[in-house]
Amino acid sequence: RSRKVFLPKVDIYDTKDTIVLIADMPGVDEKNVDITLEKNILTVNGAVEPQEFKGYSAAYAEYDVGDYQRAFTVSDEVDRERIDARVKNGVLHVTLHKAAQVKARKIAIKAE
């Protein structure tokens, strides 16, 4: 689509078990957001349909409507099978669960 694309503002929180991304995407609902993870790139796309009011024409507008797109590099620390997302009132929450740490272990040596 030939439309404006905005870079949504994102807050990132790191906890012991998760990394949480919170993105402001006004006008986006669950049907119009797409999140993909390819290789190490997490891409967020959101589409917004402009509202039209019958019988009115815009005389002046400070708010512009367009789509949203943002990409993040994801480390190996993230469990790729456990990524959750939800959207409410134009705010997208993406939870990336951290992978279980690989524990070091002692290797027993046997004599022959």
PDB file of C-alpha atoms in Angstrom:
ATOM      1  CA  ARG A   1       0.000   0.000   0.000  1.00  0.00           C
ATOM      2  CA  SER A   2       1.208   3.476  -0.734  1.00  0.00           C
ATOM      3  CA  ARG A   3       0.541   5.073   2.656  1.00  0.00           C
ATOM      4  CA  LYS A   4       2.505   6.763   5.357  1.00  0.00           C
ATOM      5  CA  VAL A   5       4.310   4.378   7.684  1.00  0.00           C
ATOM      6  CA  PHE A   6       5.014   5.471  11.243  1.00  0.00           C
ATOM      7  CA  LEU A   7       7.615   4.151  13.661  1.00  0.00           C
ATOM      8  CA  PRO A   8       5.633   3.356  16.825  1.00  0.00           C
ATOM      9  CA  LYS A   9       7.063   4.407  20.182  1.00  0.00           C
ATOM     10  CA  VAL A  10       8.081   1.323  22.176  1.00  0.00           C
ATOM     11  CA  ASP A  11       8.950   0.701  25.813  1.00  0.00           C
ATOM     12  CA  ILE A  12      11.007  -2.420  26.563  1.00  0.00           C
ATOM     13  CA  TYR A  13      11.042  -4.058  29.990  1.00  0.00           C
ATOM     14  CA  ASP A  14      13.432  -6.818  31.024  1.00  0.00           C
ATOM     15  CA  THR A  15      12.419  -9.131  33.859  1.00  0.00           C
ATOM     16  CA  LYS A  16      13.962 -12.327  35.185  1.00  0.00           C
ATOM     17  CA  ASP A  17      11.876 -14.554  32.876  1.00  0.00           C
ATOM     18  CA  THR A  18      10.644 -12.278  30.080  1.00  0.00           C
ATOM     19  CA  ILE A  19      11.304  -9.299  27.856  1.00  0.00           C
ATOM     20  CA  VAL A  20       8.166  -7.211  27.289  1.00  0.00           C
ATOM     21  CA  LEU A  21       7.660  -4.774  24.407  1.00  0.00           C
ATOM     22  CA  ILE A  22       4.848  -2.225  24.703  1.00  0.00           C
ATOM     23  CA  ALA A  23       4.121  -0.327  21.487  1.00  0.00           C
ATOM     24  CA  ASP A  24       1.742   2.595  20.983  1.00  0.00           C
ATOM     25  CA  MET A  25      -0.171   1.984  17.762  1.00  0.00           C
ATOM     26  CA  PRO A  26      -3.372   4.085  17.856  1.00  0.00           C
ATOM     27  CA  GLY A  27      -6.165   2.691  15.703  1.00  0.00           C
ATOM     28  CA  VAL A  28      -4.716  -0.834  15.470  1.00  0.00           C
ATOM     29  CA  ASP A  29      -6.765  -3.825  16.618  1.00  0.00           C
ATOM     30  CA  GLU A  30      -6.060  -7.565  16.724  1.00  0.00           C
ATOM     31  CA  LYS A  31      -7.241  -8.058  13.122  1.00  0.00           C
ATOM     32  CA  ASN A  32      -4.848  -5.460  11.714  1.00  0.00           C
ATOM     33  CA  VAL A  33      -1.593  -6.307  13.446  1.00  0.00           C
ATOM     34  CA  ASP A  34       0.962  -8.823  12.185  1.00  0.00           C
ATOM     35  CA  ILE A  35       4.028 -10.018  14.067  1.00  0.00           C
ATOM     36  CA  THR A  36       6.649 -12.245  12.459  1.00  0.00           C
ATOM     37  CA  LEU A  37       9.930 -13.724  13.618  1.00  0.00           C
ATOM     38  CA  GLU A  38      12.312 -14.620  10.835  1.00  0.00           C
ATOM     39  CA  LYS A  39      15.854 -15.607  11.743  1.00  0.00           C
ATOM     40  CA  ASN A  40      16.668 -13.095  14.514  1.00  0.00           C
ATOM     41  CA  ILE A  41      14.368 -10.272  13.382  1.00  0.00           C
ATOM     42  CA  LEU A  42      11.015  -9.673  15.107  1.00  0.00           C
ATOM     43  CA  THR A  43       8.876  -7.460  12.858  1.00  0.00           C
ATOM     44  CA  VAL A  44       5.699  -5.698  13.969  1.00  0.00           C
ATOM     45  CA  ASN A  45       3.285  -4.353  11.336  1.00  0.00           C
ATOM     46  CA  GLY A  46       0.008  -2.582  12.041  1.00  0.00           C
ATOM     47  CA  ALA A  47      -2.537  -1.298   9.551  1.00  0.00           C
ATOM     48  CA  VAL A  48      -4.979   1.515  10.275  1.00  0.00           C
ATOM     49  CA  GLU A  49      -7.957   2.386   8.140  1.00  0.00           C
ATOM     50  CA  PRO A  50      -8.766   6.103   8.157  1.00  0.00           C
ATOM     51  CA  GLN A  51     -12.168   7.038   9.539  1.00  0.00           C
ATOM     52  CA  GLU A  52     -14.528   8.898   7.288  1.00  0.00           C
ATOM     53  CA  PHE A  53     -17.478  10.831   8.641  1.00  0.00           C
ATOM     54  CA  LYS A  54     -20.472  11.187   6.337  1.00  0.00           C
ATOM     55  CA  GLY A  55     -21.480  14.749   5.669  1.00  0.00           C
ATOM     56  CA  TYR A  56     -18.180  16.166   6.959  1.00  0.00           C
ATOM     57  CA  SER A  57     -14.938  17.159   5.314  1.00  0.00           C
ATOM     58  CA  ALA A  58     -11.724  17.921   7.162  1.00  0.00           C
ATOM     59  CA  ALA A  59     -11.012  21.634   7.461  1.00  0.00           C
ATOM     60  CA  TYR A  60      -7.881  21.111   9.555  1.00  0.00           C
ATOM     61  CA  ALA A  61      -6.152  18.027  10.983  1.00  0.00           C
ATOM     62  CA  GLU A  62      -3.228  17.672  13.388  1.00  0.00           C
ATOM     63  CA  TYR A  63      -3.481  13.887  13.625  1.00  0.00           C
ATOM     64  CA  ASP A  64      -2.354  11.895  10.600  1.00  0.00           C
ATOM     65  CA  VAL A  65      -3.334   8.296   9.916  1.00  0.00           C
ATOM     66  CA  GLY A  66      -0.999   5.661   8.543  1.00  0.00           C
ATOM     67  CA  ASP A  67       0.395   2.225   9.123  1.00  0.00           C
ATOM     68  CA  TYR A  68       3.013   1.202  11.689  1.00  0.00           C
ATOM     69  CA  GLN A  69       6.166  -0.826  11.277  1.00  0.00           C
ATOM     70  CA  ARG A  70       9.039  -1.637  13.614  1.00  0.00           C
ATOM     71  CA  ALA A  71      11.739  -4.317  13.677  1.00  0.00           C
ATOM     72  CA  PHE A  72      13.870  -5.649  16.522  1.00  0.00           C
ATOM     73  CA  THR A  73      16.873  -7.951  16.622  1.00  0.00           C
ATOM     74  CA  VAL A  74      16.194 -10.842  18.997  1.00  0.00           C
ATOM     75  CA  SER A  75      19.040 -12.590  20.802  1.00  0.00           C
ATOM     76  CA  ASP A  76      19.396 -16.318  21.429  1.00  0.00           C
ATOM     77  CA  GLU A  77      18.228 -15.598  24.971  1.00  0.00           C
ATOM     78  CA  VAL A  78      14.602 -15.639  23.701  1.00  0.00           C
ATOM     79  CA  ASP A  79      12.595 -18.856  23.393  1.00  0.00           C
ATOM     80  CA  ARG A  80      11.248 -18.570  19.847  1.00  0.00           C
ATOM     81  CA  GLU A  81       8.367 -20.955  20.578  1.00  0.00           C
ATOM     82  CA  ARG A  82       7.037 -18.874  23.486  1.00  0.00           C
ATOM     83  CA  ILE A  83       6.210 -15.412  22.172  1.00  0.00           C
ATOM     84  CA  ASP A  84       2.816 -14.003  23.149  1.00  0.00           C
ATOM     85  CA  ALA A  85       1.077 -10.871  21.890  1.00  0.00           C
ATOM     86  CA  ARG A  86      -2.095  -8.974  22.703  1.00  0.00           C
ATOM     87  CA  VAL A  87      -3.504  -5.601  21.745  1.00  0.00           C
ATOM     88  CA  LYS A  88      -6.009  -3.404  23.554  1.00  0.00           C
ATOM     89  CA  ASN A  89      -7.019   0.175  22.787  1.00  0.00           C
ATOM     90  CA  GLY A  90      -4.152   0.619  20.319  1.00  0.00           C
ATOM     91  CA  VAL A  91      -1.462  -0.590  22.722  1.00  0.00           C
ATOM     92  CA  LEU A  92       0.402  -3.745  21.687  1.00  0.00           C
ATOM     93  CA  HIS A  93       2.031  -5.951  24.348  1.00  0.00           C
ATOM     94  CA  VAL A  94       4.543  -8.541  23.115  1.00  0.00           C
ATOM     95  CA  THR A  95       5.987 -10.930  25.692  1.00  0.00           C
ATOM     96  CA  LEU A  96       9.170 -12.760  24.777  1.00  0.00           C
ATOM     97  CA  HIS A  97       9.902 -15.556  27.237  1.00  0.00           C
ATOM     98  CA  LYS A  98      13.546 -16.194  27.953  1.00  0.00           C
ATOM     99  CA  ALA A  99      14.966 -19.601  27.087  1.00  0.00           C
ATOM    100  CA  ALA A 100      16.025 -21.890  29.899  1.00  0.00           C
ATOM    101  CA  GLN A 101      19.686 -21.377  30.604  1.00  0.00           C
ATOM    102  CA  VAL A 102      21.920 -24.229  29.624  1.00  0.00           C
ATOM    103  CA  LYS A 103      23.550 -25.353  32.831  1.00  0.00           C
ATOM    104  CA  ALA A 104      27.215 -26.257  32.917  1.00  0.00           C
ATOM    105  CA  ARG A 105      27.800 -29.805  34.013  1.00  0.00           C
ATOM    106  CA  LYS A 106      30.800 -31.762  35.111  1.00  0.00           C
ATOM    107  CA  ILE A 107      31.814 -34.609  32.819  1.00  0.00           C
ATOM    108  CA  ALA A 108      32.898 -37.740  34.646  1.00  0.00           C
ATOM    109  CA  ILE A 109      36.066 -39.357  33.394  1.00  0.00           C
ATOM    110  CA  LYS A 110      36.339 -43.142  33.506  1.00  0.00           C
ATOM    111  CA  ALA A 111      39.551 -45.121  33.573  1.00  0.00           C
ATOM    112  CA  GLU A 112      39.956 -48.033  31.177  1.00  0.00           C
TER     113      GLU A 112
END
